[in-house]
């Protein structure tokens, strides 16, 4: 395979407010990859993905700015990473069209996110929701990104991204798109709903009690954790004891990720505790870690013009990478004028 610049791309949808799942599964790790300095880092507010389900326009605008504030408050530095919103770099949508013509219907139909989000009434879902993974492949491959940090729920879409890259390279006899590596790491790659240990925490879940939002105040966080569904047993002293206890496992994983340790280490300290003792400890830890982020987000949100300036500058930087990749793609495909 050709040598590609080590480059990270990842995105988050402005489809609601940031959750603890987004923070631990994605954003916190974006910051680590930025600070390690081994990669160029490109991070995106994927507004074109958000509108695959209806979004109120004013709410979308606000959510995009708030997401940008969240990125910066969590530690993304616009002078170190490229930070922008997807719709402002037209090359994403342009490459997505090419990939719509590479990806197969059968591949898309197998996607669990499609099945989950379209639900029983899939005939009434948008065509965009079905094509979502081809746009996601374009988001990544228009930067020739080599690594993509995501939560566990996006693993299947990243496999599809590799399939699209391989099929494109084969169909046209080139070695042009990289086979991107998913980076799914840490104790909280799949944070579960606080109401249902079998469902992932999501910003679009109708129940606000199912998630912790980065903008929740200390009392709300404590209340949501206190009310989180659990079983009546005490915590085990080893992770094997969490088998068949998804809610307990979830709270232990969250504690481990927030305190940057392992579930084993958490259980070494808290094994034998009842939830009546563990939940307040977890709430204190969550407030301790999240309060500075939410305070900084509110401060940044007071100056939307500055956020818009950062996003515009990021889009210009992103275009510098994306435009030549799209041009070369058009040439490979045989388009006159490319
Ligand atoms: P939506 O419900 O609108 O799909 P979401 O909460 O799933 O929102 P996305 O914008 O789809 O958020 O995903 C952004 C990133 O956050 C992705 O990398 C995804 O894997 C990660 N992520 C989302 N939910 C979780 C979770 N519960 N645990 C860990 N990572 C998560
Ligand atoms: Mg999602």
mmCIF file of N, CA and C in Angstrom, residues 284-334:
data_model
loop_
_atom_site.group_PDB
_atom_site.id
_atom_site.type_symbol
_atom_site.label_atom_id
_atom_site.label_comp_id
_atom_site.label_asym_id
_atom_site.label_seq_id
_atom_site.Cartn_x
_atom_site.Cartn_y
_atom_site.Cartn_z
ATOM 1 N N UNK A 284 -19.807 12.458 42.432
ATOM 2 C CA UNK A 284 -18.774 13.460 42.782
ATOM 3 C C UNK A 284 -17.678 13.491 41.720
ATOM 4 N N UNK A 285 -17.271 12.297 41.298
ATOM 5 C CA UNK A 285 -16.210 12.213 40.290
ATOM 6 C C UNK A 285 -16.673 12.853 38.976
ATOM 7 N N UNK A 286 -17.916 12.530 38.565
ATOM 8 C CA UNK A 286 -18.428 13.058 37.291
ATOM 9 C C UNK A 286 -18.524 14.586 37.356
ATOM 10 N N UNK A 287 -19.026 15.110 38.454
ATOM 11 C CA UNK A 287 -19.148 16.571 38.587
ATOM 12 C C UNK A 287 -17.758 17.210 38.547
ATOM 13 N N UNK A 288 -16.843 16.599 39.255
ATOM 14 C CA UNK A 288 -15.470 17.098 39.298
ATOM 15 C C UNK A 288 -14.850 17.211 37.897
ATOM 16 N N UNK A 289 -15.100 16.201 37.058
ATOM 17 C CA UNK A 289 -14.489 16.173 35.722
ATOM 18 C C UNK A 289 -15.277 17.011 34.714
ATOM 19 N N UNK A 290 -16.613 17.043 34.876
ATOM 20 C CA UNK A 290 -17.423 17.687 33.831
ATOM 21 C C UNK A 290 -17.687 19.168 34.087
ATOM 22 N N UNK A 291 -17.705 19.573 35.357
ATOM 23 C CA UNK A 291 -18.060 20.973 35.653
ATOM 24 C C UNK A 291 -17.132 21.973 34.949
ATOM 25 N N UNK A 292 -15.811 21.760 34.958
ATOM 26 C CA UNK A 292 -14.962 22.745 34.274
ATOM 27 C C UNK A 292 -15.270 22.822 32.773
ATOM 28 N N UNK A 293 -15.658 21.703 32.171
ATOM 29 C CA UNK A 293 -15.967 21.707 30.734
ATOM 30 C C UNK A 293 -17.244 22.495 30.497
ATOM 31 N N UNK A 294 -18.253 22.236 31.333
ATOM 32 C CA UNK A 294 -19.524 22.924 31.080
ATOM 33 C C UNK A 294 -19.405 24.422 31.371
ATOM 34 N N UNK A 295 -18.610 24.798 32.358
ATOM 35 C CA UNK A 295 -18.407 26.229 32.634
ATOM 36 C C UNK A 295 -17.736 26.908 31.441
ATOM 37 N N UNK A 296 -16.729 26.249 30.892
ATOM 38 C CA UNK A 296 -16.011 26.819 29.751
ATOM 39 C C UNK A 296 -16.913 26.869 28.504
ATOM 40 N N UNK A 297 -17.761 25.847 28.347
ATOM 41 C CA UNK A 297 -18.700 25.858 27.209
ATOM 42 C C UNK A 297 -19.618 27.072 27.294
ATOM 43 N N UNK A 298 -20.159 27.330 28.490
ATOM 44 C CA UNK A 298 -21.065 28.487 28.630
ATOM 45 C C UNK A 298 -20.327 29.780 28.314
ATOM 46 N N UNK A 299 -19.095 29.870 28.757
ATOM 47 C CA UNK A 299 -18.331 31.101 28.497
ATOM 48 C C UNK A 299 -18.139 31.286 26.982
ATOM 49 N N UNK A 300 -17.769 30.207 26.313
ATOM 50 C CA UNK A 300 -17.532 30.296 24.859
ATOM 51 C C UNK A 300 -18.821 30.627 24.102
ATOM 52 N N UNK A 301 -19.937 30.119 24.600
ATOM 53 C CA UNK A 301 -21.225 30.342 23.920
ATOM 54 C C UNK A 301 -21.680 31.803 24.004
ATOM 55 N N UNK A 302 -21.035 32.579 24.879
ATOM 56 C CA UNK A 302 -21.391 34.001 24.943
ATOM 57 C C UNK A 302 -20.881 34.766 23.734
ATOM 58 N N UNK A 303 -19.982 34.168 22.974
ATOM 59 C CA UNK A 303 -19.410 34.862 21.817
ATOM 60 C C UNK A 303 -19.534 33.995 20.558
ATOM 61 N N UNK A 304 -20.771 33.865 20.039
ATOM 62 C CA UNK A 304 -20.968 32.993 18.862
ATOM 63 C C UNK A 304 -20.169 33.455 17.645
ATOM 64 N N UNK A 305 -19.913 34.761 17.530
ATOM 65 C CA UNK A 305 -19.157 35.238 16.364
ATOM 66 C C UNK A 305 -17.742 34.659 16.367
ATOM 67 N N UNK A 306 -17.168 34.521 17.555
ATOM 68 C CA UNK A 306 -15.820 33.947 17.666
ATOM 69 C C UNK A 306 -15.854 32.456 17.272
ATOM 70 N N UNK A 307 -16.915 31.757 17.691
ATOM 71 C CA UNK A 307 -17.060 30.349 17.299
ATOM 72 C C UNK A 307 -17.162 30.250 15.773
ATOM 73 N N UNK A 308 -17.970 31.101 15.180
ATOM 74 C CA UNK A 308 -18.147 31.065 13.726
ATOM 75 C C UNK A 308 -16.816 31.352 13.015
ATOM 76 N N UNK A 309 -16.030 32.248 13.594
ATOM 77 C CA UNK A 309 -14.729 32.567 13.000
ATOM 78 C C UNK A 309 -13.803 31.343 13.047
ATOM 79 N N UNK A 310 -13.811 30.654 14.175
ATOM 80 C CA UNK A 310 -12.972 29.446 14.312
ATOM 81 C C UNK A 310 -13.411 28.390 13.291
ATOM 82 N N UNK A 311 -14.731 28.221 13.159
ATOM 83 C CA UNK A 311 -15.229 27.202 12.219
ATOM 84 C C UNK A 311 -14.885 27.566 10.775
ATOM 85 N N UNK A 312 -14.978 28.842 10.437
ATOM 86 C CA UNK A 312 -14.673 29.265 9.058
ATOM 87 C C UNK A 312 -13.192 29.043 8.753
ATOM 88 N N UNK A 313 -12.365 29.352 9.725
ATOM 89 C CA UNK A 313 -10.926 29.150 9.530
ATOM 90 C C UNK A 313 -10.607 27.654 9.388
ATOM 91 N N UNK A 314 -11.265 26.838 10.205
ATOM 92 C CA UNK A 314 -11.066 25.390 10.117
ATOM 93 C C UNK A 314 -11.508 24.855 8.761
ATOM 94 N N UNK A 315 -12.637 25.364 8.261
ATOM 95 C CA UNK A 315 -13.148 24.887 6.963
ATOM 96 C C UNK A 315 -12.149 25.211 5.853
ATOM 97 N N UNK A 316 -11.532 26.394 5.926
ATOM 98 C CA UNK A 316 -10.547 26.766 4.895
ATOM 99 C C UNK A 316 -9.348 25.812 4.948
ATOM 100 N N UNK A 317 -8.910 25.478 6.147
ATOM 101 C CA UNK A 317 -7.772 24.544 6.282
ATOM 102 C C UNK A 317 -8.159 23.148 5.782
ATOM 103 N N UNK A 318 -9.373 22.722 6.111
ATOM 104 C CA UNK A 318 -9.838 21.391 5.701
ATOM 105 C C UNK A 318 -9.897 21.297 4.177
ATOM 106 N N UNK A 319 -10.392 22.365 3.557
ATOM 107 C CA UNK A 319 -10.530 22.383 2.093
ATOM 108 C C UNK A 319 -9.183 22.207 1.402
ATOM 109 N N UNK A 320 -8.142 22.732 2.021
ATOM 110 C CA UNK A 320 -6.815 22.593 1.402
ATOM 111 C C UNK A 320 -6.396 21.133 1.266
ATOM 112 N N UNK A 321 -6.838 20.301 2.193
ATOM 113 C CA UNK A 321 -6.522 18.870 2.085
ATOM 114 C C UNK A 321 -7.545 18.185 1.179
ATOM 115 N N UNK A 322 -8.814 18.524 1.362
ATOM 116 C CA UNK A 322 -9.887 17.781 0.697
ATOM 117 C C UNK A 322 -9.963 18.061 -0.810
ATOM 118 N N UNK A 323 -9.714 19.314 -1.217
ATOM 119 C CA UNK A 323 -9.915 19.660 -2.639
ATOM 120 C C UNK A 323 -9.013 18.839 -3.569
ATOM 121 N N UNK A 324 -7.706 18.723 -3.303
ATOM 122 C CA UNK A 324 -6.882 17.919 -4.210
ATOM 123 C C UNK A 324 -7.254 16.434 -4.215
ATOM 124 N N UNK A 325 -7.737 15.922 -3.077
ATOM 125 C CA UNK A 325 -8.139 14.498 -3.048
ATOM 126 C C UNK A 325 -9.377 14.305 -3.926
ATOM 127 N N UNK A 326 -10.321 15.229 -3.846
ATOM 128 C CA UNK A 326 -11.516 15.115 -4.688
ATOM 129 C C UNK A 326 -11.153 15.255 -6.168
ATOM 130 N N UNK A 327 -10.294 16.207 -6.462
ATOM 131 C CA UNK A 327 -9.889 16.431 -7.862
ATOM 132 C C UNK A 327 -9.263 15.160 -8.441
ATOM 133 N N UNK A 328 -8.373 14.559 -7.668
ATOM 134 C CA UNK A 328 -7.707 13.333 -8.118
ATOM 135 C C UNK A 328 -8.730 12.198 -8.278
ATOM 136 N N UNK A 329 -9.703 12.153 -7.365
ATOM 137 C CA UNK A 329 -10.749 11.122 -7.475
ATOM 138 C C UNK A 329 -11.515 11.294 -8.786
ATOM 139 N N UNK A 330 -11.904 12.529 -9.104
ATOM 140 C CA UNK A 330 -12.620 12.798 -10.355
ATOM 141 C C UNK A 330 -11.763 12.392 -11.556
ATOM 142 N N UNK A 331 -10.471 12.669 -11.485
ATOM 143 C CA UNK A 331 -9.572 12.277 -12.592
ATOM 144 C C UNK A 331 -9.564 10.769 -12.761
ATOM 145 N N UNK A 332 -9.458 10.061 -11.616
ATOM 146 C CA UNK A 332 -9.405 8.586 -11.661
ATOM 147 C C UNK A 332 -10.693 8.045 -12.283
ATOM 148 N N UNK A 333 -11.814 8.668 -11.903
ATOM 149 C CA UNK A 333 -13.114 8.195 -12.390
ATOM 150 C C UNK A 333 -13.315 8.556 -13.872
ATOM 151 N N UNK A 334 -12.572 9.570 -14.340
ATOM 152 C CA UNK A 334 -12.629 9.908 -15.766
ATOM 153 C C UNK A 334 -13.477 11.113 -16.084
#
